[in-house]
Short mmCIF file of C-alpha atoms (C1' of nucleotides) in Angstrom, two decimals:
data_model
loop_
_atom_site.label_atom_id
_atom_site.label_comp_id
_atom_site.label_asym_id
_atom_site.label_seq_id
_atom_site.Cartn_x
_atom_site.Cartn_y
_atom_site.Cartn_z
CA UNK A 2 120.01 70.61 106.26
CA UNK A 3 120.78 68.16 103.49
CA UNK A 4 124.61 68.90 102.74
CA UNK A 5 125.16 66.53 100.13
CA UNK A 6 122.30 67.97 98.38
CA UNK A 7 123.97 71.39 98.96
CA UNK A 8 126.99 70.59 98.38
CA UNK A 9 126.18 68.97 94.85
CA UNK A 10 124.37 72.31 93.81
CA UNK A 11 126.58 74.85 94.88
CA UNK A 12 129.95 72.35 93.03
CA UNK A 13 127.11 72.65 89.94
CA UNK A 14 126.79 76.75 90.57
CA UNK A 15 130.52 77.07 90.64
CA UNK A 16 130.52 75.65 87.05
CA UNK A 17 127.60 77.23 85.63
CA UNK A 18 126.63 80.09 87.06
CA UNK A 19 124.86 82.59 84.89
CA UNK A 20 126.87 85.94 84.41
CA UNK A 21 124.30 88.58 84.67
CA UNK A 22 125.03 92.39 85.20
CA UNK A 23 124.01 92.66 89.13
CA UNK A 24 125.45 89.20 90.40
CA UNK A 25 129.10 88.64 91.73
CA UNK A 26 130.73 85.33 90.02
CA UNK A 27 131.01 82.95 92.39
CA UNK A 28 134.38 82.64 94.14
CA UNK A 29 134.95 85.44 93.03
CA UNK A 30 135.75 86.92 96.60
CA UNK A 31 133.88 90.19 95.62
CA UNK A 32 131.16 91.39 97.89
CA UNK A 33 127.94 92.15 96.04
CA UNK A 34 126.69 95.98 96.30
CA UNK A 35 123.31 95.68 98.43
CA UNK A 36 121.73 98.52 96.18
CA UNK A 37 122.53 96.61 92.53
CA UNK A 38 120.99 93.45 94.35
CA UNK A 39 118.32 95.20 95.86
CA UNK A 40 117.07 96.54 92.44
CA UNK A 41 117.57 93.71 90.10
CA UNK A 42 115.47 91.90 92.71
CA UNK A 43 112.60 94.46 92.58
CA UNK A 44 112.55 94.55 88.51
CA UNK A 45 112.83 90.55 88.98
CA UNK A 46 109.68 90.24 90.61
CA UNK A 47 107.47 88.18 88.43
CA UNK A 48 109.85 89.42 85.34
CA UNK A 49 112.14 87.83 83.26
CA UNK A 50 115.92 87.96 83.32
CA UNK A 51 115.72 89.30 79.66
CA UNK A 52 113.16 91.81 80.19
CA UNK A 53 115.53 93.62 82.88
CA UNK A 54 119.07 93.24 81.93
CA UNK A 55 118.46 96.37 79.78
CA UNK A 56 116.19 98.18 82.71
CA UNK A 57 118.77 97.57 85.16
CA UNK A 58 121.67 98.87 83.14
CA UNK A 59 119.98 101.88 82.41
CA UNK A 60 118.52 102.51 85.50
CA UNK A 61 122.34 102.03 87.52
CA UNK A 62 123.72 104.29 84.88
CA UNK A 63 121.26 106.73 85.90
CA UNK A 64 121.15 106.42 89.30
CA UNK A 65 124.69 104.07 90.13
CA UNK A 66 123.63 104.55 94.20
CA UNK A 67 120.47 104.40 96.23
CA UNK A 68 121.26 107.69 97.35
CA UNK A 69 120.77 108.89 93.95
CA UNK A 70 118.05 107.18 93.10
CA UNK A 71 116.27 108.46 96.20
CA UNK A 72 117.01 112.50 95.08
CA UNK A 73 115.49 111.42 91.53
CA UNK A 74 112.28 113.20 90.20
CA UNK A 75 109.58 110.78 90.30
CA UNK A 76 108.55 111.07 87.04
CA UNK A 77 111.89 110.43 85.68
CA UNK A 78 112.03 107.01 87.41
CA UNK A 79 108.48 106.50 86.07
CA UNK A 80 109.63 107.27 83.01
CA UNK A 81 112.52 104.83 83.02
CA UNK A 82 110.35 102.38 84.15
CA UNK A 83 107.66 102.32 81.35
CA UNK A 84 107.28 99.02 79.90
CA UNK A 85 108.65 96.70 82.50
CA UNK A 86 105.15 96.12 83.82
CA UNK A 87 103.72 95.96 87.35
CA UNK A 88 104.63 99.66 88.04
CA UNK A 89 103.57 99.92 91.53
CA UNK A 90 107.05 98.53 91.69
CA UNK A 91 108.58 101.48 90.70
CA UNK A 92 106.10 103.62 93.75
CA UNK A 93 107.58 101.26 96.04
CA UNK A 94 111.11 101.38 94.49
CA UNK A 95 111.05 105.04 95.11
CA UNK A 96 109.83 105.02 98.56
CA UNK A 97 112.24 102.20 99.25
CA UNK A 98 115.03 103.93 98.17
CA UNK A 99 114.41 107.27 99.99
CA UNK A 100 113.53 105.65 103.26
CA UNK A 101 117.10 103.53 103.25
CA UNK A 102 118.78 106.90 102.07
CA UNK A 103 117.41 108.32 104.91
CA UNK A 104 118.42 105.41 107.32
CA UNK A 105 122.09 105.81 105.70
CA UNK A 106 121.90 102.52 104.05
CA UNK A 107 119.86 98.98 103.89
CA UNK A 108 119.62 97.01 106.82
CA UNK A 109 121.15 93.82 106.76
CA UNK A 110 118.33 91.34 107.97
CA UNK A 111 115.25 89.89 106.98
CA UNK A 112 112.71 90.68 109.15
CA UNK A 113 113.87 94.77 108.76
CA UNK A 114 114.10 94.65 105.27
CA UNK A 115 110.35 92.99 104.90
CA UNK A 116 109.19 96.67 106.93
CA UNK A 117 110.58 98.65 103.28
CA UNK A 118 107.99 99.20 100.55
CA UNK A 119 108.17 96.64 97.50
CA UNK A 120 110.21 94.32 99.63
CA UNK A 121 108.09 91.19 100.45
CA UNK A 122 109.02 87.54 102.09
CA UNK A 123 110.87 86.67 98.21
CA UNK A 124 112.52 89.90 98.06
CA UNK A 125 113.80 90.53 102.01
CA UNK A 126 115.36 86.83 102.00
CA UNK A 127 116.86 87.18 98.55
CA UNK A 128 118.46 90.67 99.70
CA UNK A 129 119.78 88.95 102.84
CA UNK A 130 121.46 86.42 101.65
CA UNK A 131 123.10 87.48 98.69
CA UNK A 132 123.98 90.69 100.00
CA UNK A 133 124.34 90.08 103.07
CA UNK A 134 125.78 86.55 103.89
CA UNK A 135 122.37 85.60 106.32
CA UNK A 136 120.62 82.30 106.40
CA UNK A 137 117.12 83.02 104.91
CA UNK A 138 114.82 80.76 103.26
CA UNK A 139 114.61 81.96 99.33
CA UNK A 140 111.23 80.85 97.62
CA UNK A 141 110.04 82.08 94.14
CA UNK A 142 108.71 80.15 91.46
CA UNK A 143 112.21 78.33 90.41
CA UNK A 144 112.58 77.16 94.04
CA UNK A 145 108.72 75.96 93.95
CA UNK A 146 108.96 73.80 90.98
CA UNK A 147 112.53 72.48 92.05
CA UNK A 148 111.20 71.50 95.02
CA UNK A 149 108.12 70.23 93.71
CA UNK A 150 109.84 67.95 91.68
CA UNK A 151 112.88 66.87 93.51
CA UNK A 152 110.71 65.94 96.45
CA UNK A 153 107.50 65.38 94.29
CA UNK A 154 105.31 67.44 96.06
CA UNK A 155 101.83 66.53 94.56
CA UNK A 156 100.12 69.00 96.69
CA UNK A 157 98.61 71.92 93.98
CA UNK A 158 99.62 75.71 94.85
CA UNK A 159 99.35 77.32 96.55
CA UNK A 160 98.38 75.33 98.97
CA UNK A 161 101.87 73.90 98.69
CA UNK A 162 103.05 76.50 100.37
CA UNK A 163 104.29 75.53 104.37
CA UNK A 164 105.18 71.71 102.23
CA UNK A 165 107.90 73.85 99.66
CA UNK A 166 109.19 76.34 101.99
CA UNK A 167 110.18 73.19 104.82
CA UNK A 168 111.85 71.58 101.89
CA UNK A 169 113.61 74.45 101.41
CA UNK A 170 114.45 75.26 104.35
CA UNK A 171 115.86 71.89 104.78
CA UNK A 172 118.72 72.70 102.02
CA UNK A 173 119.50 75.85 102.86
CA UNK A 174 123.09 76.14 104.03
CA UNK A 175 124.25 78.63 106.89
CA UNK A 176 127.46 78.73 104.16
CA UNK A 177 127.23 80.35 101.00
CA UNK A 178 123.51 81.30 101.24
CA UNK A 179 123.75 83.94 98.85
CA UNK A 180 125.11 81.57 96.28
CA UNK A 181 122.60 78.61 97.43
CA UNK A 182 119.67 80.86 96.33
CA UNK A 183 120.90 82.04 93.08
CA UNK A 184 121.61 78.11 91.93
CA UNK A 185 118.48 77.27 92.71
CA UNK A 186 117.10 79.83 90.41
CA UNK A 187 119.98 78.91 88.22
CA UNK A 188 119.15 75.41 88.28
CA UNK A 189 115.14 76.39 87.76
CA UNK A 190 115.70 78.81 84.82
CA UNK A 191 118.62 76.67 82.99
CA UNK A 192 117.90 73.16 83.90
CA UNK A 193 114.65 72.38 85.59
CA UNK A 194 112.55 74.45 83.44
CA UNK A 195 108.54 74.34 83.21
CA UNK A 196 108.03 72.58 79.75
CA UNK A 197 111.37 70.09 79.48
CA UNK A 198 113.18 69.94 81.94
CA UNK A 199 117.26 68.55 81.06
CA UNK A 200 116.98 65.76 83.71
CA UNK A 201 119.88 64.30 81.94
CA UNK A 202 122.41 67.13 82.96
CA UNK A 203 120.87 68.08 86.46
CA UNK A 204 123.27 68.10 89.59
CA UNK A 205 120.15 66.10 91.26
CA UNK A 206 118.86 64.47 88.91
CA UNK A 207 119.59 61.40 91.21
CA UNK A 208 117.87 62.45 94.51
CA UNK A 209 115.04 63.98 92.34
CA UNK A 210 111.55 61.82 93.16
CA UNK A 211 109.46 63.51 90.33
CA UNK A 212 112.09 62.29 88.08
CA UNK A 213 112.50 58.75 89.51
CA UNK A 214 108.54 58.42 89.35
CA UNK A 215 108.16 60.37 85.44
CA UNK A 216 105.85 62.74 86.81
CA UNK A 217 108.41 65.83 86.46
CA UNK A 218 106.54 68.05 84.09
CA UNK A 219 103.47 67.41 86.19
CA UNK A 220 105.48 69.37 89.08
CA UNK A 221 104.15 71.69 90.19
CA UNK A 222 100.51 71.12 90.29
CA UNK A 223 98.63 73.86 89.68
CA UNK A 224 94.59 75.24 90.37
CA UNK A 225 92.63 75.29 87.36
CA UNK A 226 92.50 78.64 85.09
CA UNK A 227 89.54 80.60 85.19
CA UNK A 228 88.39 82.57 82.23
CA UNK A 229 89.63 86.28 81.00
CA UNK A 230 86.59 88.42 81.44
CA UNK A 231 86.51 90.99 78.77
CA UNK A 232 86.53 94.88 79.24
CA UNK A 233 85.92 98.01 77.05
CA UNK A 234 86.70 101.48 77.05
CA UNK A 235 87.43 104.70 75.10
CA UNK A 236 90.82 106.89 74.36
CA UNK A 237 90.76 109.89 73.26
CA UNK A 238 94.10 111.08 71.34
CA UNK A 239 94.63 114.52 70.79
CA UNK A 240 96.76 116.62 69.06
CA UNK A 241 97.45 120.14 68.68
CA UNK A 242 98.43 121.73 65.54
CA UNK A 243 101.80 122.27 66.95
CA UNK A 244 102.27 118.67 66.96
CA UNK A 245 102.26 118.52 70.77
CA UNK A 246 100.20 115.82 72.53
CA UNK A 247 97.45 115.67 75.25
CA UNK A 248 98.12 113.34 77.86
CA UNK A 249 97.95 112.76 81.68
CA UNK A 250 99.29 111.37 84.54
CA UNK A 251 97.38 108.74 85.62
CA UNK A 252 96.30 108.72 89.28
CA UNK A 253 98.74 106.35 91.70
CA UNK A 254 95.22 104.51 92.95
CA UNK A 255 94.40 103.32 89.36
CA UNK A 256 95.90 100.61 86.99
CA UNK A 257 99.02 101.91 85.44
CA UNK A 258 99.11 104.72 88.33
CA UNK A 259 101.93 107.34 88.02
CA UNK A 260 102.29 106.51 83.75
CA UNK A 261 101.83 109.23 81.61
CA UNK A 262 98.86 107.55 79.47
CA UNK A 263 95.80 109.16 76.88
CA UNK A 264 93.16 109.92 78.45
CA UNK A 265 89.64 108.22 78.25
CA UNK A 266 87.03 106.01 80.28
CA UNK A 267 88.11 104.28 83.36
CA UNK A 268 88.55 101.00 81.72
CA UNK A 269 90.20 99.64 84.64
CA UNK A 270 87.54 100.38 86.77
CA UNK A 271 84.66 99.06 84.21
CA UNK A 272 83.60 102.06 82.75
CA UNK A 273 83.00 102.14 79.05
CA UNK A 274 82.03 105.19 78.21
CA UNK A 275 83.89 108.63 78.98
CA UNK A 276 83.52 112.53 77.52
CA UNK A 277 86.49 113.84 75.60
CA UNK A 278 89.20 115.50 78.15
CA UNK A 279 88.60 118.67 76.09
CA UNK A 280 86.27 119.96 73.46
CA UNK A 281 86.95 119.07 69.79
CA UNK A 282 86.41 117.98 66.87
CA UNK A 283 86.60 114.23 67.98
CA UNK A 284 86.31 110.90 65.34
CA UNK A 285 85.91 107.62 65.82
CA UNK A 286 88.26 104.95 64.26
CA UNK A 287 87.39 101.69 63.02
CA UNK A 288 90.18 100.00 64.45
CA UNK A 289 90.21 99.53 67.76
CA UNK A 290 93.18 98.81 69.92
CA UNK A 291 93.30 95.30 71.61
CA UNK A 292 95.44 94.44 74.28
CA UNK A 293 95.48 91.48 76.89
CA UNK A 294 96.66 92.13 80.77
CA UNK A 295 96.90 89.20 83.14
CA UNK A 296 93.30 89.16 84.24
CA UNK A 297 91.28 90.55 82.04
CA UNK A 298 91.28 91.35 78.12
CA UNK A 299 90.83 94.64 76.83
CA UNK A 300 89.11 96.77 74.01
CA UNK A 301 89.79 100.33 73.54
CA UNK A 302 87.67 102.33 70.51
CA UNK A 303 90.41 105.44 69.75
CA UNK A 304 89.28 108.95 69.16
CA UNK A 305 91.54 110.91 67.56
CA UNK A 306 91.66 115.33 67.00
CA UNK A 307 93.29 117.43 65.54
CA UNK A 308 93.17 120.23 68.12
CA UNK A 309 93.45 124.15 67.52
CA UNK A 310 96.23 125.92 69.21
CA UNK A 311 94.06 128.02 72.02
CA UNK A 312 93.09 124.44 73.08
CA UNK A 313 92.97 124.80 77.65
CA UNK A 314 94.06 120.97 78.22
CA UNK A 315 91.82 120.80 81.31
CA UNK A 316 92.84 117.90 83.31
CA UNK A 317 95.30 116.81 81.03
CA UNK A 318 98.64 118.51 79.99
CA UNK A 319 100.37 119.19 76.43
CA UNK A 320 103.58 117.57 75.75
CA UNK A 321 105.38 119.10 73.10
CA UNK A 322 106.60 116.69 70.32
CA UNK A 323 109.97 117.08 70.93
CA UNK A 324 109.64 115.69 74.36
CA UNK A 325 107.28 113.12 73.25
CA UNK A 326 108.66 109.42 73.10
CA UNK A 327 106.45 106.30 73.04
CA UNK A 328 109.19 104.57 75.28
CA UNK A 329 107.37 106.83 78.12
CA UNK A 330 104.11 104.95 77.94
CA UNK A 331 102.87 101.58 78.98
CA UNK A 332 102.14 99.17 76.36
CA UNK A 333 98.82 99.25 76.32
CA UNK A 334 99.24 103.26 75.24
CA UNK A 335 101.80 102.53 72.96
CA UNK A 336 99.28 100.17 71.40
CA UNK A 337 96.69 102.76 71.06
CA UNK A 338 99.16 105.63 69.41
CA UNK A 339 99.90 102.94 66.68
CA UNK A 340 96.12 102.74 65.65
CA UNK A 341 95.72 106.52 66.05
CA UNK A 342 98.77 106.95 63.67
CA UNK A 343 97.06 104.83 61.03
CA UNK A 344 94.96 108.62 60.93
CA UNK A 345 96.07 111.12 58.88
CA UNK A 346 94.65 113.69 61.66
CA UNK A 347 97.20 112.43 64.26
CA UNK A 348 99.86 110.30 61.95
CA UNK A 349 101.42 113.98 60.17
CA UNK A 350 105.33 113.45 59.40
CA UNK A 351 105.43 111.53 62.57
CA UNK A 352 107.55 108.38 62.44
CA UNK A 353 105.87 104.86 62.62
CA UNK A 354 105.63 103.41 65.71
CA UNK A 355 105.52 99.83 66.17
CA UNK A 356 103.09 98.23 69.09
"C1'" DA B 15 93.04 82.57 100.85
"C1'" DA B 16 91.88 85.16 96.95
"C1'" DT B 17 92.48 89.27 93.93
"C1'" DT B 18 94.75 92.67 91.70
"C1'" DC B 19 98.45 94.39 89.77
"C1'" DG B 20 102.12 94.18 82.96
"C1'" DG B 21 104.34 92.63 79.73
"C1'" DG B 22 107.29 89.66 77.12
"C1'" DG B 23 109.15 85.28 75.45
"C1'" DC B 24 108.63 80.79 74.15
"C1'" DG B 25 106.60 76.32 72.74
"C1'" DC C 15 97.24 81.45 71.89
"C1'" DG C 16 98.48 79.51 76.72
"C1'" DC C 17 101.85 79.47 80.20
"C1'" DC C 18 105.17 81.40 83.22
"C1'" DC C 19 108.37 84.58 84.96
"C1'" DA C 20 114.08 85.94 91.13
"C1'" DG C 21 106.13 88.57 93.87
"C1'" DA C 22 103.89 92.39 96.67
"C1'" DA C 23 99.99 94.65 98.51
"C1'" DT C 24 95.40 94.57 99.55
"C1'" DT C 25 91.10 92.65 101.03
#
DNA sequence: AATTCGGGGCG
DNA sequence: CGCCCAGAATT
């Protein structure tokens, strides 16, 4: 390995390391708890730091051990979860959780902790080397573009693959692991950032080739963009007269499985068109509600009903409007109630609710 | 190797 | 509005 590199980085971590709620300053001398890690490294996953500070303290309040988060009712964790995205996470982060509660705690190397659901190559090295103290190569999208750039890796992703992970490989320290990773990521979120990067205050901003050669924002390269196709579909909220709400559980195999949601077409399968979950006296609005996911853009027209009190809910299920909160729907649902409370059908004394 | 998974923040 | 984020699972 490249000490001086590693030794420059990890002076620059001891400096300016980022305080955030599930890290252990370093020097510090305080051993980080494997479950806190664990989880902030699950909600991480292709998420912001901002996004989950607020998840994560929520979620350890609720739950402050994995052993409690294991006996948890799944719906409550789904619940929780609602809004941070990607929420076959939070299937996996269940499972996970009771199959190391059942084991009596995580295991403490890579290769056993890539055999857990939701833990992949990022997730198993991260856990074993800031938790644990092991040597493991850490590669997410800060270490790609660092490495891209300090060693000017022109190759696009992701065939860059095997080229970034031998880089870092080579700087990875069998000291201080943990804290190697998490300045990298430092270093990649403070410092070496996609748009404009601070050259000018970077702990390698000597060694770095992209920099030496201008081509830094270049770095990495990446394949060209396709096109968002665009998808339609139908929602149908109801309510009844006592103010509760029909809505369902959507099935674990679809998009958004597990999240309470209206119900409708199967947009996320292509389907357009869909009966109303119940009989009624359905209308159409003339706004519908827009929102974009990562692959494909999405229009949903919104029926709305006022619906008598005898109503059977069929499929779906009545939630009573004291238990009702938009912060237990996905965004895209949230997104819909807003247009269907622009109706004075739906809308009645209930407070605005902001997509 | 390519696709499918959300959602927010920032230029 | 485009881009990217402490990626994983599936095909």
């Amino acid at each position: 390995m490249n000490a001086d590199l590693s030794n420059d980085l990890l002076a620059w971590y001891d400096r300016h390391a980022r305080t955030l709620p599930w890290r252990v300053p370093p020097g510090s001398g305080a051993k980080p708890d494997p479950y806190r890690v664990w989880l902030s490294e699950v909600m991480l996953q292709q998420t912001t730091v901002a996004a989950v500070k607020g998840y994560f303290e929520r979620f350890t309040a609720r739950w402050p051990t994995v052993e409690a988060l294991a006996a948890a009712e799944d719906a409550d964790v789904m619940a929780e979860w609602a809004g941070l995205g990607y929420y076959a996470r939070a299937r996996n982060l269940l499972a996970c959780a009771r199959a190391v509660a059942a084991c009596g705690g995580f295991p403490r190397t890579e290769a056993e902790l890539r055999t857990l659901p939701g833990i992949g190559a990022y997730t198993a090295a991260s856990v074993a080397s800031i938790a644990f103290g092991q040597r493991a190569v850490v590669v997410d999208g800060n270490v790609e573009r660092v490495m891209t750039r300090v060693f000017d890796i022109a190759t696009p992703l992701p065939a860059a693959r095997n080229e970034i992970r031998a880089y870092a490989d080579s700087l990875t320290p069998s000291e201080r692991p943990g804290d190697h990773a998490q300045a990298v990521m430092d270093l990649g979120a403070t410092i070496c950032t996609p748009r404009s990067p601070a050259c000018v205050v970077c702990p390698w901003r000597e060694p770095c080739l992209a920099r030496k050669r201008g081509v830094q924002k270049d770095r990495p390269v990446k394949p060209p963009k396709r096109e968002v196709p665009q998808r339609r579909g139908v929602v149908y909220v109801g309510r009844r007269e006592d103010g509760a709400w029909l809505l369902e559980t959507r099935g674990a195999d679809r998009m958004l499985g597990g999240m309470l949601g209206w119900p409708g077409s199967a947009w996320d399968r292509g389907e357009e068109e869909a009966p109303p979950p119940v009989a009624g006296p359905w209308t159409a609005l003339n706004t519908e509600a827009r929102h974009g996911f990562s692959h494909f853009a999405l229009g949903l027209r919104v029926m709305v009903a006022r619906l008598p009190l005898d109503t059977q809910a069929g499929q779906a299920s009545f939630v009573p409007a004291d238990r009702f909160s938009p912060d237990m729907i996905p965004t895209v649902m949230r997104r819909v109630l807003a247009v269907a409370l622009t109706s004075p059908l739906i809308a009645d004394a209930e407070p605005t609710v902001q997509a």
